Amino acid sequence: MGSGSVRGSDGDAWTDDAGWAAVLQRERSLFDPWAEGTAIGIVAREVADAGGGGGGGEMMVWERRDGAMHVGHRRFDGFASAGVAVLFVAAPGALEAVHARLPAQALGAMKLALRAGTMLLYVLVPRARLVDDGCEDFLEALGLAFMGACR
């Protein structure tokens, strides 16, 4: 996919697949429980705000395939057709700030971005599916205790 306007304004943060793969490898204990085909997406806020209204855009995808995590890119045409369990929407500069902390502190930086509101999280599947697909440890590592006191 093409230009910075399609991906977002955070430049290299969207194209450094090897850097993101290093994060997934470093944090593999969080991703090992994921069911085959489970995926999360990260999209620029300006792309999400466009809502897929014809122009579409690109999202980065972390997906479990063939027993391992992979970084890829998919077309983003809106929330309903995203095809991911969880979608992170990054304000300008947010993904770049996380990328600057690769690989050792990337998830910590992501957690800070979520707390600061520069990155938003949308859960696109039912909570039971997140548990069945093994996402609980990953979400809790980001400070998202989505199960609450009802464990």
XYZ file of C-alpha atoms in Angstrom:
151
model
C 0.000 0.000 0.000
C 1.121 3.479 -0.630
C 1.783 6.762 0.971
C 2.012 8.090 4.487
C -1.535 9.446 4.205
C -2.836 5.937 3.645
C -0.907 4.451 6.545
C -0.795 7.431 8.833
C 1.684 10.102 9.687
C 4.126 8.018 11.733
C 6.486 7.130 8.869
C 8.839 4.246 9.600
C 6.698 2.997 12.461
C 4.249 1.574 9.890
C 6.868 -0.028 7.657
C 9.336 -1.586 10.121
C 7.927 -5.114 9.986
C 11.233 -6.583 11.221
C 11.181 -4.308 14.275
C 7.605 -5.262 15.151
C 8.419 -8.950 14.569
C 11.227 -8.553 17.132
C 8.637 -7.306 19.645
C 6.394 -10.295 18.949
C 9.358 -12.656 19.352
C 10.550 -10.967 22.557
C 7.060 -11.098 24.075
C 6.186 -14.526 22.671
C 4.959 -15.833 26.037
C 2.037 -13.380 25.706
C 1.236 -14.620 22.206
C 1.874 -18.372 22.552
C -1.648 -18.982 23.947
C -3.284 -17.305 20.938
C -5.451 -19.527 18.769
C -4.542 -19.920 15.126
C -5.919 -17.016 13.100
C -6.281 -14.639 16.045
C -5.297 -11.133 15.004
C -5.128 -7.583 16.280
C -4.875 -4.478 14.153
C -3.292 -1.076 14.530
C -4.592 1.763 12.411
C -3.873 5.484 12.228
C -6.597 7.687 13.681
C -6.977 9.605 10.415
C -7.601 6.326 8.585
C -10.110 5.155 11.224
C -11.831 8.554 11.193
C -12.324 8.232 7.446
C -14.359 5.120 8.309
C -13.436 3.351 5.147
C -15.519 5.836 3.201
C -14.320 4.767 -0.212
C -10.653 5.661 0.154
C -9.852 3.003 2.694
C -6.457 2.815 4.270
C -4.014 0.368 5.719
C -3.693 -1.234 9.113
C -0.833 -3.192 10.590
C -1.862 -6.660 11.736
C -0.272 -8.989 14.283
C -1.626 -12.457 13.562
C -1.022 -15.990 14.770
C -0.426 -18.236 11.751
C 1.376 -21.534 11.413
C 2.073 -21.618 15.152
C 3.870 -18.260 15.246
C 3.133 -14.538 15.282
C 3.453 -12.581 12.050
C 3.386 -8.890 11.190
C 1.483 -7.911 8.094
C -0.684 -5.244 6.560
C -4.296 -5.297 5.415
C -6.652 -2.856 3.871
C -8.803 -1.042 6.433
C -12.268 -0.176 5.173
C -13.913 0.337 8.553
C -14.465 -1.288 11.916
C -17.130 -3.725 10.737
C -14.877 -5.345 8.151
C -11.541 -5.099 9.985
C -11.341 -8.853 10.615
C -9.423 -8.495 13.882
C -10.378 -9.202 17.482
C -8.925 -5.955 18.833
C -8.171 -2.721 17.008
C -5.771 -0.072 18.285
C -6.327 3.399 16.838
C -3.205 5.566 17.036
C -3.213 9.367 17.121
C -0.461 11.120 15.140
C 2.867 10.455 16.837
C 1.582 7.636 19.058
C 2.841 4.691 17.015
C 6.122 6.495 16.406
C 6.548 6.859 20.202
C 5.936 3.129 20.677
C 8.235 2.312 17.758
C 11.027 4.344 19.353
C 10.985 1.874 22.263
C 11.386 -1.299 20.129
C 11.787 -4.042 21.088
C 12.360 -4.077 24.830
C 9.936 -1.393 25.957
C 7.399 -1.301 23.110
C 4.503 -2.827 25.049
C 5.226 -0.542 27.997
C 5.099 2.442 25.653
C 1.864 1.086 24.180
C 0.417 0.838 27.689
C 1.373 4.476 28.359
C -0.201 5.564 25.059
C -3.439 3.818 26.028
C -3.454 5.568 29.411
C -2.698 8.940 27.816
C -5.442 8.486 25.233
C -3.096 8.809 22.270
C -3.931 5.228 21.403
C -7.470 3.923 21.718
C -8.555 0.304 21.964
C -11.659 -1.153 20.365
C -12.667 -4.716 21.162
C -14.456 -6.045 18.099
C -15.359 -9.539 19.326
C -17.213 -10.774 22.421
C -15.207 -11.082 25.635
C -15.701 -14.868 25.676
C -14.007 -15.104 22.289
C -11.027 -13.095 23.552
C -10.625 -15.629 26.355
C -11.124 -18.611 24.026
C -8.592 -17.168 21.566
C -5.992 -16.705 24.334
C -5.775 -12.886 24.304
C -6.193 -12.386 28.050
C -2.496 -12.245 29.020
C -1.674 -9.808 26.217
C -4.486 -7.433 27.175
C -3.604 -7.639 30.854
C 0.050 -6.850 30.017
C -1.268 -3.596 28.564
C -3.090 -2.849 31.820
C -6.503 -3.826 30.483
C -8.077 -6.003 33.166
C -11.085 -6.737 31.005
C -12.254 -9.687 33.103
C -12.766 -7.547 36.200
C -13.507 -9.129 39.567
C -15.685 -11.859 38.049
C -12.875 -14.241 37.199
